[in-house]
Coordinates of N, CA and C in Angstrom, one line a residue:
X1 N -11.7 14.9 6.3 CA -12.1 14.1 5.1 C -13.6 14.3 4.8
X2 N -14.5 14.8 5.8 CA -15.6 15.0 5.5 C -16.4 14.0 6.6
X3 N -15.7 13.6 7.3 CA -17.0 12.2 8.6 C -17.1 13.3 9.5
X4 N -18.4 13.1 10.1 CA -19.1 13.8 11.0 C -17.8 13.8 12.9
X5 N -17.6 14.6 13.2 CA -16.6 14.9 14.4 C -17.7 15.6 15.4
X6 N -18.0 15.0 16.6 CA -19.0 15.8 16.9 C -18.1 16.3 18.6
X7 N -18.1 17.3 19.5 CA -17.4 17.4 20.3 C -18.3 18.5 21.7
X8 N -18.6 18.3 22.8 CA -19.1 19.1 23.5 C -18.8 20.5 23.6
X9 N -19.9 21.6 23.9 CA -19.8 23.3 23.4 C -19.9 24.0 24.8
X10 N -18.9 25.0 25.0 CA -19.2 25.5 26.0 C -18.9 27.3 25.8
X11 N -18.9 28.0 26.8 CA -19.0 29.5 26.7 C -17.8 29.9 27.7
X12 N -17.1 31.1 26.8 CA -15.8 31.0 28.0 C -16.3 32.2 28.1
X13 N -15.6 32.6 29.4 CA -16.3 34.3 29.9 C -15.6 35.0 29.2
X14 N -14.1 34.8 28.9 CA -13.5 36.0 28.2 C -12.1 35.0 27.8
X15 N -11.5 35.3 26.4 CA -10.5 35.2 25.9 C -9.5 36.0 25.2
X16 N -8.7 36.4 25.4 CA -7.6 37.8 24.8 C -6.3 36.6 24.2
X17 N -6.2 37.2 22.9 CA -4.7 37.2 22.2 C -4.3 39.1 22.0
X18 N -3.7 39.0 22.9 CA -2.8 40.3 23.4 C -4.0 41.7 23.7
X19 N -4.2 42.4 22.9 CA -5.4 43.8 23.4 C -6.9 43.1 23.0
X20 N -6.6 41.8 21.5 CA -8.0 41.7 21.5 C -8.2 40.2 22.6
X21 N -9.6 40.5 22.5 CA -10.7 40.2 23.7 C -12.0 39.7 23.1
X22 N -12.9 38.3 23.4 CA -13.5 38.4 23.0 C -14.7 37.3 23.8
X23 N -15.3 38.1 24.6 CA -16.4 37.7 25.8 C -17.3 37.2 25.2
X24 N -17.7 35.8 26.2 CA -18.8 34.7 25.9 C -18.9 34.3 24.1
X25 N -17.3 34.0 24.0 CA -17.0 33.2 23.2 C -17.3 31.5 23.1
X26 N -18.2 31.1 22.1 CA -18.4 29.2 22.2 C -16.9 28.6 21.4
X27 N -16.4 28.2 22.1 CA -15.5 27.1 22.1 C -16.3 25.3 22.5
X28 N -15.1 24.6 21.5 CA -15.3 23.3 21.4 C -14.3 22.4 22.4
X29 N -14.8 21.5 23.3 CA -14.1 20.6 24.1 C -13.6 19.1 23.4
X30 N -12.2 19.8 23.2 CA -11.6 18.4 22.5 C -10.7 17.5 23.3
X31 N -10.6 16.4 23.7 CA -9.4 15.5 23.9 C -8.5 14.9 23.0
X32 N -7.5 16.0 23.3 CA -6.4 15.6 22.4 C -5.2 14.4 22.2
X33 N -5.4 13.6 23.4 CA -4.5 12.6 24.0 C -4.6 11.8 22.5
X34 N -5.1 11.6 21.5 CA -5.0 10.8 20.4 C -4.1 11.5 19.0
X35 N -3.9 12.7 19.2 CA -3.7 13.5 18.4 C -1.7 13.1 18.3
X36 N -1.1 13.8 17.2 CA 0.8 13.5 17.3 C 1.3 13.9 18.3
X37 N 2.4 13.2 18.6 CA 3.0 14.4 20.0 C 3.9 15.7 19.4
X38 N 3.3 16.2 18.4 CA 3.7 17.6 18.6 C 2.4 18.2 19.0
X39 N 1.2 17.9 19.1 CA 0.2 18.3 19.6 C 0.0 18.5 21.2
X40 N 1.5 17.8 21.9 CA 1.1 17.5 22.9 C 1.7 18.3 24.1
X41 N 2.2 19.7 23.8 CA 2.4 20.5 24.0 C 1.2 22.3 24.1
X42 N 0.4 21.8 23.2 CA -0.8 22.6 23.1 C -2.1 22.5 23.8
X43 N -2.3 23.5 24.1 CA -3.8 23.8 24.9 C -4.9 23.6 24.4
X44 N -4.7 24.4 23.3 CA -5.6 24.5 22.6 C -5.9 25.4 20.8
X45 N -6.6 25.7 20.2 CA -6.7 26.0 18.8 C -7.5 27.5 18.9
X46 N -6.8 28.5 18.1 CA -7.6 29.7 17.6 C -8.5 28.9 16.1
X47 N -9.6 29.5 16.2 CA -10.0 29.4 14.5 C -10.3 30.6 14.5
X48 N -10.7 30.9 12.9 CA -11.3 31.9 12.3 C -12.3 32.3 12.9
X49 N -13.1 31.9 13.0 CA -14.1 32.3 14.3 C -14.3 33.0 14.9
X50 N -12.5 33.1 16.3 CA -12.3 33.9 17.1 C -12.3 35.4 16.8
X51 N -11.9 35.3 15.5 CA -10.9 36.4 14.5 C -12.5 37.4 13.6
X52 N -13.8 36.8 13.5 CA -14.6 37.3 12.6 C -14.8 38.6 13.0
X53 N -14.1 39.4 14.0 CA -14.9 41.0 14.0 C -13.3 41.5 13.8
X54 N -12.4 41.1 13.7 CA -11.0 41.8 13.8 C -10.1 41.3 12.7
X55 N -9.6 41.5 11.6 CA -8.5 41.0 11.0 C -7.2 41.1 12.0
X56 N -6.4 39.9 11.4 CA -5.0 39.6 11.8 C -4.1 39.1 10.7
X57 N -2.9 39.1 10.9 CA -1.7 38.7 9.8 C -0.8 37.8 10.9
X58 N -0.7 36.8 9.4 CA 0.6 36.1 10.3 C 1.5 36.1 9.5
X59 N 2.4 36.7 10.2 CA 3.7 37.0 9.7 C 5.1 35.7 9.7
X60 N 5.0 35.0 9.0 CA 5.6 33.7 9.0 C 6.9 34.0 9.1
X61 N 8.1 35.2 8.8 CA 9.3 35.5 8.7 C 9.4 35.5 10.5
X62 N 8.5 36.2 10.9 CA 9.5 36.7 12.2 C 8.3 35.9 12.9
X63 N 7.6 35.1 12.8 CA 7.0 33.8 14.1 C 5.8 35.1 14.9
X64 N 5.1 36.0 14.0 CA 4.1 36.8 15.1 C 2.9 36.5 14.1
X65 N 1.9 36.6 15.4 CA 0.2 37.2 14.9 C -0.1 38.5 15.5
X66 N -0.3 39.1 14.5 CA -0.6 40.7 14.4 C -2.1 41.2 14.9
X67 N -2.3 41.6 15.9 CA -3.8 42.2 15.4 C -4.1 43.2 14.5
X68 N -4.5 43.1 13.7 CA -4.7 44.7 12.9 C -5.7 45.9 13.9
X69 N -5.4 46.6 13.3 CA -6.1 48.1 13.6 C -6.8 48.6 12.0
X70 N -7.8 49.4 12.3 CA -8.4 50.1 11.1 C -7.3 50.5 10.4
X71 N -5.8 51.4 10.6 CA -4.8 51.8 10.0 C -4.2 51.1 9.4
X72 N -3.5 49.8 10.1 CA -2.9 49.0 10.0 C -3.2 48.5 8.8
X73 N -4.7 48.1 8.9 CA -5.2 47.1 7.9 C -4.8 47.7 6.6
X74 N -4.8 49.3 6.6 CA -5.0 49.7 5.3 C -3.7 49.9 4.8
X75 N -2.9 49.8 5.6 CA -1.3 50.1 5.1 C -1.2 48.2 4.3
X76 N -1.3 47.4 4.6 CA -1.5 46.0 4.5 C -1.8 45.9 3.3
X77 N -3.1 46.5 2.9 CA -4.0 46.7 1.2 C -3.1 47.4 0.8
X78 N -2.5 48.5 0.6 CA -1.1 49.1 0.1 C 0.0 48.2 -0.2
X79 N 0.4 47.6 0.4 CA 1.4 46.5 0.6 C 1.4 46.0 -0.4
X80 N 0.4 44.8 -0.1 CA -0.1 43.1 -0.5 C -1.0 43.3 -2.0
X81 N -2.0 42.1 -2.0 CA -2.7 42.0 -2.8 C -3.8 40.8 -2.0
X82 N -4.9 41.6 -2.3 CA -6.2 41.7 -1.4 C -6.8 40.7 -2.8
X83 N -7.6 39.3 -1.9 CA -8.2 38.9 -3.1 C -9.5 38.0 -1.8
X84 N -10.8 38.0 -2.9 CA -11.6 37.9 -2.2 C -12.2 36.2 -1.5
X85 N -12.6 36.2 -0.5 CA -12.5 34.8 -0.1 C -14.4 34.7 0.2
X86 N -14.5 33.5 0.2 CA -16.1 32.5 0.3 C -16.2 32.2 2.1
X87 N -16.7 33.2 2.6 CA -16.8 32.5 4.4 C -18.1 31.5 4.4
X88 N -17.7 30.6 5.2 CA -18.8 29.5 5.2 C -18.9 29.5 7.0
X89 N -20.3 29.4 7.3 CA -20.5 29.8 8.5 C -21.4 28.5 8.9
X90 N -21.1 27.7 9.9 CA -21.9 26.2 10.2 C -21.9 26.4 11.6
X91 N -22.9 26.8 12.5 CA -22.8 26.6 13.8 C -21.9 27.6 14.5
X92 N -20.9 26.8 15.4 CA -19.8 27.9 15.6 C -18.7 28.0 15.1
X93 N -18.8 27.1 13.8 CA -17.3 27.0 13.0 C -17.4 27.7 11.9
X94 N -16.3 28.5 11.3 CA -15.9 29.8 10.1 C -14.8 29.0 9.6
X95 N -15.1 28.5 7.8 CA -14.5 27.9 7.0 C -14.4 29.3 6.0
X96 N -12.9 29.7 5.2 CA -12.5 30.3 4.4 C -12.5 29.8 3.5
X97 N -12.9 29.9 1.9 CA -12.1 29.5 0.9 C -11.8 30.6 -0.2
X98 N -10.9 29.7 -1.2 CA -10.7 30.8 -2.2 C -10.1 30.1 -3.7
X99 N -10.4 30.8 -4.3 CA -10.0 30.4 -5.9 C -9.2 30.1 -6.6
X100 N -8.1 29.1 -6.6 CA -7.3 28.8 -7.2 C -7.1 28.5 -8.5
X101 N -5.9 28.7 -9.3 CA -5.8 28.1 -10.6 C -4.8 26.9 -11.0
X102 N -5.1 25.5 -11.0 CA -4.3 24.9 -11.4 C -4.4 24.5 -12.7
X103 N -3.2 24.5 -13.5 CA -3.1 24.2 -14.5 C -3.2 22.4 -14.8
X104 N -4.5 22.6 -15.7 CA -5.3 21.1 -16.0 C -6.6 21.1 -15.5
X105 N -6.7 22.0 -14.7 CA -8.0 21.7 -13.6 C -8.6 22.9 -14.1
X106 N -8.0 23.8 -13.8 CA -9.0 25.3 -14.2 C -8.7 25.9 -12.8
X107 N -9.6 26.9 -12.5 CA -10.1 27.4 -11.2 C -10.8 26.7 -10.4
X108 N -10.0 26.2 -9.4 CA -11.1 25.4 -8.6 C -10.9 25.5 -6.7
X109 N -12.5 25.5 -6.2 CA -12.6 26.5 -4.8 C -11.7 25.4 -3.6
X110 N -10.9 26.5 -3.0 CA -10.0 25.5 -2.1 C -10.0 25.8 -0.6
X111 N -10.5 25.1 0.5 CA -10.1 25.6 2.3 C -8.8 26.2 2.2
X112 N -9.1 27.4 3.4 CA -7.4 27.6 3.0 C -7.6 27.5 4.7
X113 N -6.4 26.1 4.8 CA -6.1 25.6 6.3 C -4.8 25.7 6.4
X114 N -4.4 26.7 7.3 CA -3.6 26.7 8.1 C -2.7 25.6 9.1
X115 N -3.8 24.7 9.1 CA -3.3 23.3 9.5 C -2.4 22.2 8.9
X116 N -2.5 22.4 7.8 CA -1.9 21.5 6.4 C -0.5 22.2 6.2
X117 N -0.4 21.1 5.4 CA 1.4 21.8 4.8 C 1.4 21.9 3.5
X118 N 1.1 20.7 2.8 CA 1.2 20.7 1.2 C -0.7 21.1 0.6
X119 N -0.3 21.1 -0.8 CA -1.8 21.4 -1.7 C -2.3 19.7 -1.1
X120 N -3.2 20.2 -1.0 CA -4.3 19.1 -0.7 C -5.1 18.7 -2.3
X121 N -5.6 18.2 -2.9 CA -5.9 17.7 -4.0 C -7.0 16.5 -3.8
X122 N -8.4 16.6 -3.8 CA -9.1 15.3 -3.9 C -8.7 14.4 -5.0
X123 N -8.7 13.4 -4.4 CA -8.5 12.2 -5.5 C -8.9 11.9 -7.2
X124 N -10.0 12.5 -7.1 CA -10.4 12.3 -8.4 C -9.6 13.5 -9.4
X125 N -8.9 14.2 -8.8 CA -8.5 15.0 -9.7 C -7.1 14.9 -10.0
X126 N -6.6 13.5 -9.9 CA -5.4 13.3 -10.2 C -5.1 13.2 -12.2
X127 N -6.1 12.4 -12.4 CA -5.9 12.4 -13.7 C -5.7 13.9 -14.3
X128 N -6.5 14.7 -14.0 CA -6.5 16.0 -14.7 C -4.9 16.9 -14.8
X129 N -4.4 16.4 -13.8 CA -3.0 17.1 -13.4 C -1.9 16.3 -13.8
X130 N -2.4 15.1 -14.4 CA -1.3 14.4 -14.8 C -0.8 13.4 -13.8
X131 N -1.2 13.0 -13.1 CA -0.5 12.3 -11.8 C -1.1 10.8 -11.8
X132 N -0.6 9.9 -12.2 CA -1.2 8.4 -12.1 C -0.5 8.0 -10.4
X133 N -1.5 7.8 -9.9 CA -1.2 7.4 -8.4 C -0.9 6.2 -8.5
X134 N -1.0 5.3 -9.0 CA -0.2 3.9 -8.8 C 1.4 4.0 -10.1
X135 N 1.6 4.9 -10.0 CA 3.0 5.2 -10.3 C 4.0 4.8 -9.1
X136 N 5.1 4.1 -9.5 CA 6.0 3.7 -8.1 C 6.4 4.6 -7.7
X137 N 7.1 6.1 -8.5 CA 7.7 7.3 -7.8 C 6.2 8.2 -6.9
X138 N 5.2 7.6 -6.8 CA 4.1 8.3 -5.9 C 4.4 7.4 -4.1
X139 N 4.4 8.3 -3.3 CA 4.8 7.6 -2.1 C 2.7 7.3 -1.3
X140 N 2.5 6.8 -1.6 CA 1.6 6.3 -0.6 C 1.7 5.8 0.8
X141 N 0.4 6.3 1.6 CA 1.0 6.3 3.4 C -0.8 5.8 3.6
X142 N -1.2 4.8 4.4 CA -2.4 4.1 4.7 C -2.6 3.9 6.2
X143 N -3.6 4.5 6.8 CA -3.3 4.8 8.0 C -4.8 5.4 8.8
X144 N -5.2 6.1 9.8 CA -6.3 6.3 10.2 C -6.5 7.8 10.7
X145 N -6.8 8.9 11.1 CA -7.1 10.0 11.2 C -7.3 10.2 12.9
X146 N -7.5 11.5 13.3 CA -7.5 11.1 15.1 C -8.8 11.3 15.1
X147 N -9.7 10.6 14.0 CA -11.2 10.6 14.4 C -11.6 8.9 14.3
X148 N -10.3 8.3 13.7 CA -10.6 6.7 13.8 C -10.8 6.4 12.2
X149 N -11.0 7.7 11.3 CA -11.5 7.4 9.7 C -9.8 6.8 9.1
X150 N -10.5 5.6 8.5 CA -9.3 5.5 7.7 C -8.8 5.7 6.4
X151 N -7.6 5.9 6.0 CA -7.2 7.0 4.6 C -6.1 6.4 4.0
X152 N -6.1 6.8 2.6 CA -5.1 6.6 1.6 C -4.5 8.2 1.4
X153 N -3.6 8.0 1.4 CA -2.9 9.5 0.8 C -1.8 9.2 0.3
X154 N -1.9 10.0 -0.7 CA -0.8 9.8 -2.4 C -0.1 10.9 -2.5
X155 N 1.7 10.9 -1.9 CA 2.3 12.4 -2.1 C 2.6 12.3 -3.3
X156 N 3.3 13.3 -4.1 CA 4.0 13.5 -5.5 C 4.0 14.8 -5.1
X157 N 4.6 15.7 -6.7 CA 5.2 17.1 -6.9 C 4.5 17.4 -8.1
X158 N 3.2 18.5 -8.5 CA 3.4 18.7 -9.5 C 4.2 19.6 -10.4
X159 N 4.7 19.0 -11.7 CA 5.2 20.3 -12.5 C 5.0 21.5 -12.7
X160 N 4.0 22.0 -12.4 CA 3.4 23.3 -13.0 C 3.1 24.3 -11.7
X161 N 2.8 25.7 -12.5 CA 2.6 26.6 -11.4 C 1.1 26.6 -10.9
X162 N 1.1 27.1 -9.3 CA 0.0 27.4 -8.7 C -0.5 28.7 -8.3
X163 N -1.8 29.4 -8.7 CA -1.8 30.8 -8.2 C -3.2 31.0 -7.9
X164 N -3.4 32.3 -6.9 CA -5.0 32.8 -6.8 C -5.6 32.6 -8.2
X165 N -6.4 32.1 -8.5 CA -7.1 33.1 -9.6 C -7.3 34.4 -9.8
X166 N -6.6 35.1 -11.3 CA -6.6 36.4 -11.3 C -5.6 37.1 -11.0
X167 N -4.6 36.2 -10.0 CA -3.8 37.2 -9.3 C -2.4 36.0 -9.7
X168 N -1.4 36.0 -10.7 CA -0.7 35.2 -11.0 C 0.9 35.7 -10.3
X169 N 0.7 36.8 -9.4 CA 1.9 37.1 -8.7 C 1.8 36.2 -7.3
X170 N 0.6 35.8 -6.9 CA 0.2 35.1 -5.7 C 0.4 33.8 -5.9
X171 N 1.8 33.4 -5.9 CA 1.9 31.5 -6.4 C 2.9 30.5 -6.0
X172 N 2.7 29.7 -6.7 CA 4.1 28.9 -5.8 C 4.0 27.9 -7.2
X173 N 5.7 27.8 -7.7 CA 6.1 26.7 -8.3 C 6.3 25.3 -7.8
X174 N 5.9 24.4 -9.3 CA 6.0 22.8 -8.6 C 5.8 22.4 -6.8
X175 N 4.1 22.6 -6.6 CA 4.0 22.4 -5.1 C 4.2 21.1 -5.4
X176 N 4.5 20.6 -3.2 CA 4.4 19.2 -2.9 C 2.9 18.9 -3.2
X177 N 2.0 18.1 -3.2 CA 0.8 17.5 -3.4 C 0.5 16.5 -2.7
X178 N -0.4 16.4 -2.1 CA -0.8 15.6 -1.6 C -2.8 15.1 -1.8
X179 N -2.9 13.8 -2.5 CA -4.0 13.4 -2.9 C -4.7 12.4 -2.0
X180 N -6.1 13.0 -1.9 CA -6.4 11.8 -0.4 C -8.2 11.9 -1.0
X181 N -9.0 11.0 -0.7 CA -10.7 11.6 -0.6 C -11.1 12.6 0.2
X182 N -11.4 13.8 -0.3 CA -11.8 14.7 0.9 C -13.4 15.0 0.5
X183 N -14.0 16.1 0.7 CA -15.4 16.7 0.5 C -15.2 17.4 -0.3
X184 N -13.7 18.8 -0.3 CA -13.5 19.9 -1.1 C -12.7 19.5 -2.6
X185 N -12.9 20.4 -3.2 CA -12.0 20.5 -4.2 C -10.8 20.3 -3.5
X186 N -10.7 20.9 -2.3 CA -8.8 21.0 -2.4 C -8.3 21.5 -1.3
X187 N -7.5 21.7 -0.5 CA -7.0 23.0 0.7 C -5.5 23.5 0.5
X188 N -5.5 24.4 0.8 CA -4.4 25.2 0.6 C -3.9 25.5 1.7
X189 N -2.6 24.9 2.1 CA -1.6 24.8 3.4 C -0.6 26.1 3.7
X190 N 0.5 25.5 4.7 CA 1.4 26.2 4.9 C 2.2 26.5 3.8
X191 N 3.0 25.4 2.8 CA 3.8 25.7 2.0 C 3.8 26.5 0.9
X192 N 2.4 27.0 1.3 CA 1.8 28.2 0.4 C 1.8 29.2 1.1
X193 N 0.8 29.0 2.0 CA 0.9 30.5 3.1 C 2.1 30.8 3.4
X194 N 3.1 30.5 4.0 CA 4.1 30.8 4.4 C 5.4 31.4 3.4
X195 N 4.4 31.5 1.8 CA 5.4 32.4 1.2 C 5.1 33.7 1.7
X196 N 4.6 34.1 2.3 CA 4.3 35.7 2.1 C 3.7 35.9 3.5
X197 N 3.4 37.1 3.8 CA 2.9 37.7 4.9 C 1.4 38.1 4.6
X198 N 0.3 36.9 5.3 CA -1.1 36.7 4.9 C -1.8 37.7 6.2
X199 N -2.5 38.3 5.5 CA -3.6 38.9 6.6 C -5.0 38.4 6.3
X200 N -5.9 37.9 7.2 CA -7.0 37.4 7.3 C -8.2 38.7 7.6
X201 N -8.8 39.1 6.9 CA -10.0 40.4 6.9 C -11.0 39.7 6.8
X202 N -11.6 38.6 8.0 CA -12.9 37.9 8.2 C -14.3 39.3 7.8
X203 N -14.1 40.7 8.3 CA -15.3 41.3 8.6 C -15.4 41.8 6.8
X204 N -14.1 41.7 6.5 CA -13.9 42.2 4.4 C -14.3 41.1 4.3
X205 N -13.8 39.4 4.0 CA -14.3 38.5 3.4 C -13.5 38.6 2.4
X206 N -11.7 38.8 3.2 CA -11.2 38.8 1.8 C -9.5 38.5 2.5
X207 N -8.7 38.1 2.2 CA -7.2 37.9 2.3 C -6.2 38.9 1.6
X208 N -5.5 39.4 2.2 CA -3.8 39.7 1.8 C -3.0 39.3 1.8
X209 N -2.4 39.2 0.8 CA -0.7 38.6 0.3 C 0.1 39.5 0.2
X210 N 1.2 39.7 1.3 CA 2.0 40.6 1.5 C 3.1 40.1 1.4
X211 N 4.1 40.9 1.3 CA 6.0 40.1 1.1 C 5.8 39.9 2.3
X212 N 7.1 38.9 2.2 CA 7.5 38.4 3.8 C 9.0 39.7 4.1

């Protein structure tokens, strides 16, 4: 939501997801014991971060993370459709975003989190899209975050289509929505990602949308 999360930093000697490798890597020390219990099965989190010298794809049909290869990658850009993304670099954390178009809003820049499920939508941009949140068919949920911050969030569906900017084959009809106060314009989740087979090109600064 934007409140300061502050967590101790430390240096691993080496970390590998399958050939790749990546020595005296800074990682963050979290305690997770407050987090859902589907969380409570997990070690721990890759970010983008890990990934900034190597592209990967996650292949959401068959449950894999790919490392790419120089080859690989380029058979990928053949495939898909390559569109360009904003890396935001703070310390030791790598934020993605990218340009969406929603219809009422225009083009407007969105996190694209992996972590989320539905469009994320800041609050003030409900009117633009048509959505009165004190509508009875809006489900509101009031509640606190695993950093202690407390939140309103307003589900609904909107009508209309959602796409990259530019790229109107990259889209998803009537997403779920979800409206809360954040910092960003907006984040873009699973129920998006997960139409297609996404490859992340941190060292391009750019994403593919591939069939699944």
């Amino acid at each position: 939501s934007g409140q300061e999360v502050g967590v101790p930093l430390a240096e691993a000697p080496s970390i590998a997801l399958g050939s790749y490798v990546r020595d005296g890597h800074v990682v963050g020390v979290l305690d997770t014991t407050g987090f859902p219990d589907a969380f409570a099965a997990i070690d721990g989190f890759l970010s983008l971060a890990f990934f900034e010298e190597r592209a990967f794809t996650v292949d959401y049909e068959h449950r894999l993370v790919v490392v790419e290869t120089p080859e690989t990658l380029a058979e990928r850009v053949v495939q898909g459709v390559a569109v360009p993304v904003r890396l935001e670099r703070r310390g030791p954390a790598l934020d993605a975003f990218l340009h969406l178009t929603v219809p009422g809003l225009g083009p407007i820049e969105v996190e694209v989190d992996m972590g989320s499920d539905s469009l994320i939508l800041d609050t003030r941009h409900a009117p633009a899209v048509g959505v009165r949140l004190d509508d009875p068919t809006v489900r509101r949920v009031e509640g606190q975050d695993e950093t202690g911050h407390a939140y309103l969030r307003c589900f609904t569906r909107l009508d209309r289509t959602i796409h990259v900017t530019g790229e109107p084959s990259v889209a998803l009809d009537e997403p779920d929505v979800m409206f809360q106060e954040i910092i960003y314009d907006g984040l873009i989740g699973h129920a998006f990602l997960g139409r297609f087979t996404v490859t992340y090109d941190m060292p391009g600064a750019r994403m593919i949308f591939g069939p699944r």
